[in-house]
Coordinates of C-alpha atoms and ligand atoms in Angstrom, one line a residue:
X36 CA 99.2 113.4 159.1
X37 CA 98.1 112.6 162.7
X38 CA 99.3 109.4 164.3
X39 CA 97.8 107.4 167.1
X40 CA 100.0 106.5 170.1
X41 CA 99.4 104.0 172.8
X42 CA 101.9 105.1 175.5
X43 CA 101.8 102.0 177.7
X44 CA 103.3 101.1 181.0
X45 CA 105.4 98.3 179.6
X46 CA 105.1 98.7 175.8
X47 CA 104.1 101.5 173.5
X48 CA 103.0 101.5 169.9
X49 CA 102.1 104.0 167.1
X50 CA 99.6 103.5 164.3
X51 CA 98.1 105.3 161.3
X52 CA 95.0 105.0 159.2
X53 CA 95.8 103.0 156.0
X54 CA 93.7 102.6 152.9
X55 CA 91.7 99.8 154.4
X56 CA 91.9 100.4 158.2
X57 CA 94.3 101.3 160.9
X58 CA 97.9 99.9 160.8
X59 CA 100.8 99.8 163.1
X60 CA 104.1 101.6 162.4
X61 CA 107.2 99.4 162.8
X62 CA 110.0 100.7 165.0
X63 CA 113.8 100.8 164.2
X64 CA 114.2 97.1 164.9
X65 CA 111.2 96.2 162.8
X66 CA 108.8 95.5 165.7
X67 CA 105.4 97.0 166.4
X68 CA 105.8 97.2 170.2
X69 CA 108.5 99.4 171.7
X70 CA 109.2 98.6 175.4
X71 CA 108.6 101.6 177.5
X72 CA 112.1 101.4 179.0
X73 CA 114.8 104.0 178.8
X74 CA 118.4 103.9 179.8
X75 CA 121.7 105.8 179.4
X76 CA 124.8 103.7 178.8
X77 CA 128.3 104.3 180.2
X78 CA 129.1 106.5 177.1
X79 CA 126.1 108.7 177.8
X80 CA 124.1 107.4 174.9
X81 CA 120.3 107.3 175.3
X82 CA 118.7 103.9 174.8
X83 CA 115.0 103.5 174.3
X84 CA 112.9 100.3 173.7
X85 CA 114.3 96.8 173.3
X86 CA 118.0 97.8 173.7
X87 CA 117.1 99.5 177.0
X88 CA 115.0 96.6 178.2
X89 CA 117.9 94.2 177.7
X90 CA 120.4 96.6 179.1
X91 CA 118.2 97.0 182.2
X92 CA 118.7 93.4 183.2
X93 CA 122.4 93.9 183.5
X94 CA 122.5 97.6 184.5
X95 CA 119.3 98.3 186.5
X96 CA 120.6 101.6 187.9
X97 CA 121.3 103.0 184.4
X98 CA 117.7 102.2 183.2
X99 CA 114.2 102.8 184.2
X100 CA 110.7 101.5 183.3
X101 CA 107.1 101.6 184.6
X102 CA 107.4 105.4 184.8
X103 CA 103.8 105.7 183.5
X104 CA 102.8 104.8 187.1
X105 CA 104.2 108.1 188.3
X106 CA 102.8 110.4 185.6
X107 CA 101.6 113.6 187.3
X108 CA 103.6 113.0 190.4
X109 CA 106.7 114.9 191.5
X110 CA 108.9 111.8 191.3
X111 CA 112.4 112.2 189.9
X112 CA 114.3 109.2 188.6
X113 CA 118.0 109.0 188.6
X114 CA 119.7 107.4 185.6
X115 CA 123.4 107.4 185.8
X116 CA 124.3 111.0 186.8
X117 CA 121.1 112.7 185.6
X118 CA 117.5 112.9 187.0
X119 CA 114.3 112.9 185.0
X120 CA 110.6 113.5 185.6
X121 CA 108.1 110.9 184.5
X122 CA 107.1 113.4 181.7
X123 CA 110.6 113.5 180.4
X124 CA 111.0 109.7 180.5
X125 CA 107.7 109.3 178.7
X126 CA 108.8 111.9 176.2
X127 CA 111.8 109.8 175.3
X128 CA 109.5 106.9 174.4
X129 CA 107.3 109.3 172.4
X130 CA 110.3 110.8 170.6
X131 CA 111.4 107.3 169.6
X132 CA 108.0 106.5 168.2
X133 CA 107.9 109.9 166.4
X134 CA 111.3 109.1 164.7
X135 CA 109.9 105.7 163.7
X136 CA 106.9 107.3 162.2
X137 CA 109.0 109.9 160.4
X138 CA 111.3 107.2 159.0
X139 CA 108.3 105.2 157.9
X140 CA 106.5 108.0 156.1
X141 CA 109.6 109.9 155.0
X142 CA 108.1 113.2 156.4
X143 CA 108.0 115.1 159.7
X144 CA 105.1 114.2 162.0
X145 CA 103.9 116.9 164.4
X146 CA 100.4 115.8 165.5
X147 CA 99.3 112.9 167.6
X148 CA 96.4 111.4 169.6
X149 CA 97.8 109.8 172.7
X150 CA 95.9 107.3 174.8
X151 CA 95.7 107.1 178.6
X152 CA 94.0 104.8 181.1
X153 CA 90.3 105.9 181.4
X154 CA 91.0 106.1 185.2
X155 CA 93.8 108.6 184.8
X156 CA 93.1 111.8 186.7
X157 CA 93.6 115.4 185.7
X158 CA 97.2 115.5 186.8
X159 CA 98.1 112.4 184.9
X160 CA 96.4 113.6 181.7
X161 CA 98.1 116.9 181.8
X162 CA 101.5 115.2 182.4
X163 CA 100.8 113.1 179.3
X164 CA 100.1 116.2 177.2
X165 CA 103.4 117.7 178.6
X166 CA 105.3 114.6 177.6
X167 CA 103.9 114.9 174.1
X168 CA 104.9 118.5 173.9
X169 CA 108.4 117.8 175.1
X170 CA 108.7 115.2 172.3
X171 CA 107.6 117.9 169.9
X172 CA 104.0 116.8 169.3
X173 CA 100.9 118.9 169.1
X174 CA 98.7 116.6 171.2
X175 CA 95.3 116.7 169.4
X176 CA 93.5 114.5 171.8
X177 CA 94.0 112.5 175.0
X178 CA 91.9 109.4 174.4
X179 CA 90.8 106.8 177.0
X180 CA 92.4 103.4 176.3
X181 CA 89.3 101.3 176.5
X182 CA 87.4 103.8 174.3
X183 CA 90.3 103.6 171.8
X184 CA 90.0 99.8 171.8
X185 CA 86.3 100.1 171.3
X186 CA 86.9 102.3 168.2
X187 CA 89.3 99.7 166.8
X188 CA 86.8 96.9 167.4
X189 CA 83.9 99.1 166.1
X190 CA 85.8 99.7 162.9
X191 CA 86.8 96.0 162.6
X192 CA 83.6 94.3 163.5
X193 CA 81.1 96.5 161.6
X194 CA 77.8 97.8 162.6
X195 CA 75.5 95.3 164.4
X196 CA 74.0 96.7 167.6
X197 CA 75.4 95.2 170.8
X198 CA 76.7 95.9 174.3
X199 CA 80.5 95.5 174.8
X200 CA 82.5 95.3 177.9
X201 CA 86.1 96.3 177.2
X202 CA 88.3 94.7 179.8
X203 CA 91.7 96.4 179.7
X204 CA 94.5 95.0 182.0
X205 CA 97.8 96.3 181.0
X206 CA 101.2 96.3 182.6
X207 CA 100.2 98.8 185.3
X208 CA 96.6 99.8 185.1
X209 CA 93.2 98.3 184.9
X210 CA 90.2 99.8 183.1
X211 CA 86.8 98.4 182.4
X212 CA 84.3 100.2 180.1
X213 CA 80.8 99.4 179.0
X214 CA 80.1 100.5 175.5
X215 CA 76.9 100.4 173.5
X216 CA 77.1 100.1 169.8
X217 CA 74.1 101.1 167.7
X218 CA 73.9 102.4 164.1
X219 CA 77.6 102.9 163.9
X220 CA 77.7 105.0 167.0
X221 CA 79.8 104.0 170.0
X222 CA 78.6 105.2 173.3
X223 CA 80.6 104.6 176.4
X224 CA 78.0 104.1 179.1
X225 CA 80.4 103.7 182.1
X226 CA 84.1 103.4 182.9
X227 CA 85.8 102.3 186.0
X228 CA 89.2 101.0 187.0
X229 CA 92.3 101.1 189.2
X230 CA 95.5 103.0 188.5
X231 CA 97.7 100.6 190.3
X232 CA 96.7 97.2 189.1
X233 CA 98.3 95.4 186.2
X234 CA 100.4 92.5 184.9
X235 CA 103.5 93.8 186.7
X236 CA 101.8 93.2 190.1
X237 CA 101.5 89.5 189.2
X238 CA 105.2 89.4 188.2
X239 CA 106.2 91.2 191.4
X240 CA 104.1 88.9 193.4
X241 CA 105.9 85.8 192.1
X242 CA 109.3 87.4 192.8
X243 CA 108.2 88.4 196.3
X244 CA 107.0 84.9 197.1
X245 CA 110.2 83.3 195.8
X246 CA 112.4 85.7 197.7
X247 CA 110.3 84.9 200.8
X248 CA 111.5 81.3 200.4
X249 CA 115.0 82.7 200.7
X250 CA 114.0 84.7 203.7
X251 CA 114.2 88.0 201.9
X252 CA 111.7 90.7 201.4
X253 CA 111.5 92.2 197.9
X254 CA 111.8 95.8 199.3
X255 CA 115.0 95.0 201.1
X256 CA 116.4 93.0 198.2
X257 CA 115.7 95.9 195.8
X258 CA 117.7 98.2 198.0
X259 CA 120.6 95.9 198.7
X260 CA 120.8 93.8 195.5
X261 CA 119.1 95.7 192.6
X262 CA 120.7 93.6 190.0
X263 CA 119.6 90.4 191.5
X264 CA 116.0 91.6 191.7
X265 CA 116.1 92.9 188.1
X266 CA 117.2 89.5 186.8
X267 CA 114.7 87.6 189.1
X268 CA 111.9 89.8 187.7
X269 CA 112.9 88.9 184.2
X270 CA 112.7 85.2 185.1
X271 CA 109.4 85.7 186.9
X272 CA 108.0 87.5 183.8
X273 CA 108.9 84.4 181.7
X274 CA 107.4 82.1 184.3
X275 CA 104.2 84.2 184.4
X276 CA 103.8 83.8 180.7
X277 CA 104.6 80.1 180.7
X278 CA 102.1 79.4 183.4
X279 CA 99.3 80.2 181.1
X280 CA 100.2 77.1 179.1
X281 CA 102.1 74.8 181.5
X282 CA 101.3 73.4 184.9
X283 CA 104.7 73.9 186.3
X284 CA 107.8 76.0 185.6
X285 CA 111.2 76.2 187.1
X286 CA 112.3 79.7 187.9
X287 CA 116.1 80.2 187.9
X288 CA 117.3 82.1 191.0
X289 CA 120.1 84.5 190.5
X290 CA 122.7 84.9 193.3
X291 CA 123.0 88.2 195.1
X292 CA 125.3 89.6 192.5
X293 CA 122.6 88.9 190.0
X294 CA 124.4 86.1 188.2
X295 CA 123.3 82.5 187.7
X296 CA 125.5 80.0 189.4
X297 CA 126.6 76.9 187.5
X298 CA 124.6 74.6 189.9
X299 CA 121.5 76.2 188.5
X300 CA 119.6 77.1 191.6
X301 CA 115.9 77.0 190.6
X302 CA 112.6 76.9 192.3
X303 CA 109.5 75.1 190.8
X304 CA 106.4 77.1 190.6
X305 CA 103.1 75.4 189.9
X306 CA 99.8 76.8 188.6
X307 CA 98.4 76.2 192.0
X308 CA 101.2 78.2 193.6
X309 CA 100.6 81.0 191.2
X310 CA 96.9 81.0 191.7
X311 CA 97.2 81.0 195.5
X312 CA 99.8 83.8 195.5
X313 CA 98.0 86.1 193.1
X314 CA 94.4 85.5 194.1
X315 CA 94.2 88.7 196.2
X316 CA 95.4 90.7 193.2
X317 CA 93.0 89.0 190.8
X318 CA 90.0 89.7 193.2
X319 CA 90.6 93.4 192.7
X320 CA 89.1 93.2 189.2
X321 CA 85.6 92.5 190.6
X322 CA 84.7 95.8 192.1
X323 CA 85.4 98.0 189.1
X324 CA 83.4 95.6 187.0
X325 CA 80.5 95.8 189.5
X326 CA 80.7 99.6 189.6
X327 CA 80.7 100.0 185.8
X328 CA 77.7 97.6 185.4
X329 CA 75.8 99.5 188.1
X330 CA 76.5 102.9 186.6
X331 CA 75.5 101.7 183.2
X332 CA 72.3 100.2 184.8
X333 CA 73.0 96.9 183.3
X334 CA 73.5 93.4 184.6
X335 CA 76.1 90.7 183.6
X336 CA 73.5 89.1 181.3
X337 CA 73.2 92.3 179.3
X338 CA 76.8 92.1 178.1
X339 CA 77.0 90.6 174.6
X340 CA 80.7 90.6 174.1
X341 CA 83.7 90.9 176.4
X342 CA 86.7 92.1 174.6
X343 CA 90.2 91.7 176.0
X344 CA 92.7 94.5 175.8
X345 CA 96.3 94.7 177.3
X346 CA 99.0 92.1 177.5
X347 CA 98.0 90.9 180.9
X348 CA 94.7 89.5 179.7
X349 CA 96.7 86.7 178.2
X350 CA 97.0 85.2 181.7
X351 CA 94.9 82.1 182.0
X352 CA 93.8 83.1 185.5
X353 CA 92.3 86.4 184.2
X354 CA 90.4 84.7 181.4
X355 CA 89.1 82.1 183.8
X356 CA 87.9 84.7 186.3
X357 CA 86.1 86.7 183.6
X358 CA 84.5 83.5 182.3
X359 CA 83.3 82.6 185.8
X360 CA 81.8 86.1 186.4
X361 CA 80.0 86.4 183.0
X362 CA 79.5 82.7 182.1
X363 CA 80.8 83.8 178.7
X364 CA 84.1 83.4 176.9
X365 CA 85.9 86.7 176.5
X366 CA 87.3 87.4 173.0
X367 CA 90.5 88.9 171.7
X368 CA 90.3 88.7 167.9
X369 CA 92.3 91.9 167.7
X370 CA 95.8 91.6 169.3
X371 CA 95.4 92.8 172.9
X372 CA 98.8 94.5 172.7
X373 CA 98.0 96.4 169.5
X374 CA 94.3 97.3 169.6
X375 CA 94.7 100.5 171.7
X376 CA 97.2 102.0 169.2
X377 CA 94.9 101.0 166.3
X378 CA 92.0 102.7 167.9
X379 CA 94.0 105.9 168.4
X380 CA 94.7 105.9 164.7
X381 CA 90.9 105.7 164.1
X382 CA 90.5 108.7 166.3
X383 CA 93.3 110.5 164.5
X384 CA 91.5 109.7 161.3
X385 CA 88.2 111.2 162.6
X386 CA 90.1 114.4 163.2
X387 CA 91.4 114.4 159.6
X388 CA 87.9 113.8 158.3
X389 CA 88.9 110.7 156.3
X390 CA 86.2 109.1 154.3
X391 CA 87.0 105.6 155.8
X392 CA 85.6 106.7 159.2
X393 CA 82.8 108.6 157.5
X394 CA 79.8 108.4 160.0
X395 CA 81.6 106.8 162.9
X396 CA 80.6 108.6 166.1
X397 CA 82.0 108.0 169.6
X398 CA 81.0 109.5 172.9
X399 CA 82.9 109.0 176.2
X400 CA 82.3 109.6 179.9
X401 CA 84.1 111.2 182.9
X402 CA 84.9 108.1 185.0
X403 CA 85.0 109.7 188.4
X404 CA 82.9 112.2 190.4
X405 CA 84.3 115.8 190.6
X406 CA 83.3 118.3 193.2
X407 CA 84.3 120.6 195.9
X408 CA 84.7 120.7 199.7
X409 CA 81.9 122.4 201.6
X410 CA 80.9 123.0 205.3
X411 CA 77.6 121.7 206.6
X412 CA 75.7 122.7 209.7
X413 CA 75.1 119.5 211.7
X414 CA 72.8 120.3 214.6
X415 CA 73.9 123.9 215.1
X416 CA 77.6 123.1 214.6
X417 CA 79.4 124.0 211.3
X418 CA 81.3 121.0 210.2
X419 CA 83.9 121.1 207.4
X420 CA 85.2 118.6 204.9
X421 CA 82.1 117.4 203.2
X422 CA 82.3 116.5 199.5
X423 CA 79.8 118.2 197.2
X424 CA 79.7 116.5 193.8
X425 CA 79.3 118.8 190.8
X426 CA 79.9 116.3 187.9
X427 CA 78.8 112.8 188.8
X428 CA 80.9 109.9 187.6
X429 CA 80.0 108.4 184.2
X430 CA 78.4 111.6 182.9
X431 CA 78.8 111.8 179.1
X432 CA 81.5 114.3 178.1
X433 CA 82.0 117.1 177.2
X434 CA 79.9 118.4 180.1
X435 CA 79.4 121.7 182.0
X436 CA 77.6 121.8 185.3
X437 CA 77.0 124.6 187.7
X438 CA 76.3 124.5 191.5
X439 CA 75.9 127.3 194.1
X440 CA 77.7 127.8 197.4
X441 CA 77.5 130.7 199.8
X442 CA 79.5 132.5 202.5
X443 CA 79.3 131.2 206.0
X444 CA 80.0 134.5 207.9
X445 CA 78.9 138.1 207.7
X446 CA 81.4 140.3 205.7
X447 CA 83.3 137.3 204.5
X448 CA 85.5 138.7 201.6
X449 CA 87.0 135.5 200.3
X450 CA 86.2 131.9 199.9
X451 CA 88.6 129.1 199.2
X452 CA 87.4 126.5 196.6
X453 CA 89.0 123.1 197.1
X454 CA 88.5 120.7 194.2
X455 CA 88.3 117.0 194.7
X456 CA 87.9 113.8 192.7
X457 CA 86.4 110.7 194.2
X458 CA 83.4 108.8 195.4
X459 CA 83.6 109.3 199.2
X460 CA 81.3 111.5 201.3
X461 CA 84.2 113.2 203.1
X462 CA 86.9 115.0 201.1
X463 CA 89.6 113.5 203.2
X464 CA 89.0 110.2 201.5
X465 CA 89.0 111.7 198.0
X466 CA 91.9 113.1 195.9
X467 CA 92.5 116.8 196.0
X468 CA 93.2 118.0 192.5
X469 CA 93.1 121.8 192.9
X470 CA 92.5 124.8 195.1
X471 CA 91.9 128.5 194.4
X472 CA 90.5 131.6 196.0
X473 CA 87.5 133.7 195.1
X474 CA 88.1 137.2 196.5
X475 CA 86.3 140.6 196.5
X476 CA 83.1 139.2 197.7
X477 CA 81.0 142.3 198.6
X478 CA 80.5 143.1 202.3
X479 CA 77.1 141.9 203.6
X480 CA 75.4 139.3 205.7
X481 CA 76.4 135.6 205.5
X482 CA 74.9 133.7 202.5
X483 CA 76.5 135.7 199.6
X484 CA 76.1 133.4 196.7
X485 CA 78.8 132.1 194.3
X486 CA 78.2 129.9 191.3
X487 CA 80.8 127.2 190.6
X488 CA 80.9 125.9 187.1
X489 CA 82.8 122.7 186.2
X490 CA 83.6 122.0 182.6
X491 CA 85.1 118.7 181.7
X492 CA 86.3 118.5 178.1
X493 CA 86.9 115.7 175.6
X494 CA 90.5 115.3 176.8
X495 CA 89.3 114.7 180.4
X496 CA 90.7 118.1 181.5
X497 CA 88.7 120.1 184.0
X498 CA 88.2 123.8 183.9
X499 CA 86.4 125.7 186.7
X500 CA 84.7 129.1 186.7
X501 CA 83.5 130.8 189.9
X502 CA 81.0 133.8 189.6
X503 CA 80.0 136.0 192.4
X504 CA 76.3 136.2 191.8
X505 CA 75.7 139.8 193.0
X506 CA 78.6 141.4 191.2
X507 CA 79.1 139.1 188.2
X508 CA 82.9 138.9 189.0
X509 CA 84.4 135.8 187.5
X510 CA 87.4 133.7 188.5
X511 CA 88.5 131.1 186.0
X512 CA 90.8 128.3 186.9
X513 CA 92.2 125.4 185.0
X514 CA 93.4 122.9 187.5
X515 CA 97.1 123.4 187.6
X516 CA 98.1 124.2 191.1
X517 CA 97.9 120.7 192.3
X518 CA 98.5 119.0 188.9
X519 CA 102.2 119.6 189.2
X520 CA 101.9 119.9 185.5
X521 CA 104.7 121.7 183.8
X522 CA 104.6 125.3 182.9
X523 CA 105.6 126.4 179.4
X524 CA 109.0 127.5 180.8
X525 CA 109.5 124.1 182.4
X526 CA 108.6 122.4 179.1
X527 CA 111.1 124.5 177.3
X528 CA 113.8 123.6 179.8
X529 CA 112.9 119.9 179.6
X530 CA 113.3 120.1 175.8
X531 CA 116.7 121.7 176.3
X532 CA 117.8 118.9 178.7
X533 CA 116.5 116.3 176.2
X534 CA 118.5 117.9 173.4
X535 CA 121.7 117.5 175.4
X536 CA 121.3 113.7 175.4
X537 CA 123.2 111.7 172.9
X538 CA 120.7 110.1 170.7
X539 CA 122.1 107.4 168.5
X540 CA 121.4 107.6 164.8
X541 CA 118.3 105.6 164.1
X542 CA 119.9 103.2 161.7
X543 CA 122.1 102.0 164.5
X544 CA 119.2 101.2 166.8
X545 CA 118.9 97.7 165.4
X546 CA 122.6 97.0 166.1
X547 CA 122.3 98.4 169.6
X548 CA 119.3 96.2 170.4
X549 CA 121.0 93.1 169.2
X550 CA 124.2 93.9 171.1
X551 CA 122.4 94.5 174.4
X552 CA 120.4 91.4 174.0
X553 CA 123.5 89.3 173.1
X554 CA 125.4 90.7 176.1
X555 CA 122.5 89.8 178.4
X556 CA 122.2 86.3 177.1
X557 CA 126.0 85.8 177.1
X558 CA 126.0 86.4 180.9
X559 CA 123.1 84.0 181.3
X560 CA 124.8 81.1 179.6
X561 CA 127.0 78.8 181.7
X562 CA 130.7 79.6 180.9
X563 CA 131.3 76.3 179.0
X564 CA 128.4 77.2 176.6
X565 CA 129.5 80.7 175.8
X566 CA 132.0 80.1 173.0
X567 CA 129.8 80.1 170.0
X568 CA 127.9 83.2 171.1
X569 CA 131.1 84.9 172.1
X570 CA 132.6 84.4 168.6
X571 CA 129.5 85.7 167.0
X572 CA 129.5 88.9 169.1
X573 CA 133.1 89.5 168.3
X574 CA 132.4 89.0 164.6
X575 CA 129.6 91.5 164.8
X576 CA 131.8 94.0 166.7
X577 CA 134.5 93.6 164.1
X578 CA 132.0 94.3 161.3
X579 CA 130.8 97.4 163.1
X580 CA 134.3 98.6 163.7
X581 CA 135.1 98.3 160.0
X582 CA 131.7 99.9 159.2
X583 CA 131.1 97.2 156.6
X584 CA 127.4 97.6 156.0
X585 CA 126.9 94.2 154.3
X586 CA 128.8 92.3 157.0
X587 CA 127.1 94.2 159.8
X588 CA 123.7 93.2 158.4
X589 CA 124.7 89.5 157.9
X590 CA 126.2 89.2 161.4
X591 CA 123.2 91.0 162.9
X592 CA 120.8 88.5 161.3
X593 CA 122.9 85.5 162.3
X594 CA 123.2 86.8 165.9
X595 CA 119.5 87.6 166.1
X596 CA 118.6 84.1 164.9
X597 CA 121.0 82.5 167.4
X598 CA 119.6 84.6 170.2
X599 CA 116.1 83.5 169.2
X600 CA 117.1 79.9 169.4
X601 CA 118.8 80.5 172.8
X602 CA 115.7 82.1 174.2
X603 CA 112.9 80.1 172.5
X604 CA 113.6 77.2 170.4
X605 CA 112.9 73.8 172.0
X606 CA 115.0 71.4 170.0
X607 CA 118.2 73.2 169.0
X608 CA 121.6 72.1 170.0
X609 CA 122.2 75.3 171.9
X610 CA 119.0 74.8 173.7
X611 CA 120.5 72.0 175.8
X612 CA 122.0 74.9 177.8
X613 CA 118.6 76.4 178.3
X614 CA 117.4 75.4 181.7
X615 CA 113.8 75.8 180.6
Ligands
LIG37 P1 100.6 96.3 178.1 O1 100.8 97.4 179.1 O2 99.2 96.2 177.5 O3 101.7 96.2 177.1 O4 100.7 94.9 179.0 C1 101.9 94.4 179.4 C2 101.6 93.4 180.4 O5 101.1 92.2 179.8 C3 102.9 93.0 181.1 O6 102.7 93.0 182.5 C4 103.2 91.6 180.6 O7 103.9 90.9 181.5 C5 101.8 91.1 180.3 N1 101.8 90.0 179.3 C6 102.2 90.1 178.0 N2 102.1 88.9 177.4 C7 101.7 88.0 178.4 C8 101.4 86.6 178.4 N3 101.6 85.9 177.3 N4 101.1 86.1 179.6 C9 100.9 86.8 180.7 N5 101.2 88.2 180.7 C10 101.5 88.8 179.6

């Protein structure tokens, strides 16, 4: 069995192909979305998902999130006394999803399709494969998120020929893909996007503007009062969601210790404030849309359906802007949080050759231009640093292209190939993704020729081969030098470090999640309103202490219901304490 995994910036999900279509796999607390948050509590126990997200509000330095943004970079994150790479942090989420799938199917699961933003570069894709390996997966395919969503929609909506635009705004990344559907085949015509644009930027923007009103910058506040910022972010996240339905919300401001004072210091934020603050962020969706349309040689009017993917497309402002650009209402008849995982399950099923996906065909593209640095003679001066594209952006993959370069000087024995990704004329404005040397070039005049072949595979991984034309000598190079991707030895050592972490038995995950949520809400309630919740928490602790399964389950349910009321319900008695 191969499962499909959406490894998201804020939430992750796993899915499989059922009898009548793709289905999500519930996690240990019975939910389909697992927050991409990890933490280690004071006893050294690893927390992943909802428990970690609740724990993060109270103990931000013992937890971390948004690590997908750093995939492929050399950024270590400290949690408690240990440090972890983004690959390791992602592997913890993947391991949790793996255990959920194994519990669901009652069998070991070894293979997965994992999705990534279409705009992820070589480094980020390799880091995702490494994360999968650390979690014990054989990663069968790295699949682009919008392509995955198109597969889910293709499967769901049937055959009719049409042109789709997949608009995918997640927690941290933005992708837009244009997909043509004809005769059951899905052809991605063009993809574009931004790796640093997502729902979290809108939340941070609210927080930053509120702190400004208190004469603080968010960067400073994060350094000096991390707990305050963490709790404010949580309030801003709620506000962001509510502002899609309401004209005004009150954001509770924590004090510098991160607690809510009894006086209830809150600031009103209106839809107009939100729109004014976030307009610059929202404008950034325009240029990837324009690029994708241009590359697909289509205009706005050619798009039949705009499909929304990613939780951040629930923002009213996003829907309004799309509607303004296309004069068409975007659709989201599949849940935007779940559709990518469902599509990954469809791709997994294509691998397994299941009858249900019988003649479904999908083709994808390489979303950016790949090439090398060359010198040019301008006038009679040799000038360096020009970008020579070898694979142009939005070429259908897999693709293999060759181009020829030559030596500049007589008797030049070696040439350095510097590999770049990007759209600029000069390499200094593009991203360097690799570098290697071709040596043993035969002695002779300038102009010795070398063929450079780029091969970009279905996972979006680039391989390069250089051939000295006169001798036939070949140098093969998978981009690894700059990819900071982990070597097999590093992956083994990461696995060992993971094994040393205390992972809680899965059947206790639900208790953990409820406890962490209860502790967070307890602190949020004004002291005079804490009694009832305090008693429930103690009852639950008592039941766990005595290991009475029945009582544990009863208390957990009661506690869960009470917490739901505290957080959501409009007309309960407890809600009179809720400042919302
Ligand atoms: P994803 O990475 O697709 O899980 O998207 C998560 C992002 O969607 C986060 O930034 C959330 O804040 C955002 N999000 C989820 N639900 C809503 C909502 N109802 N309104 C606004 N943003 C939302």
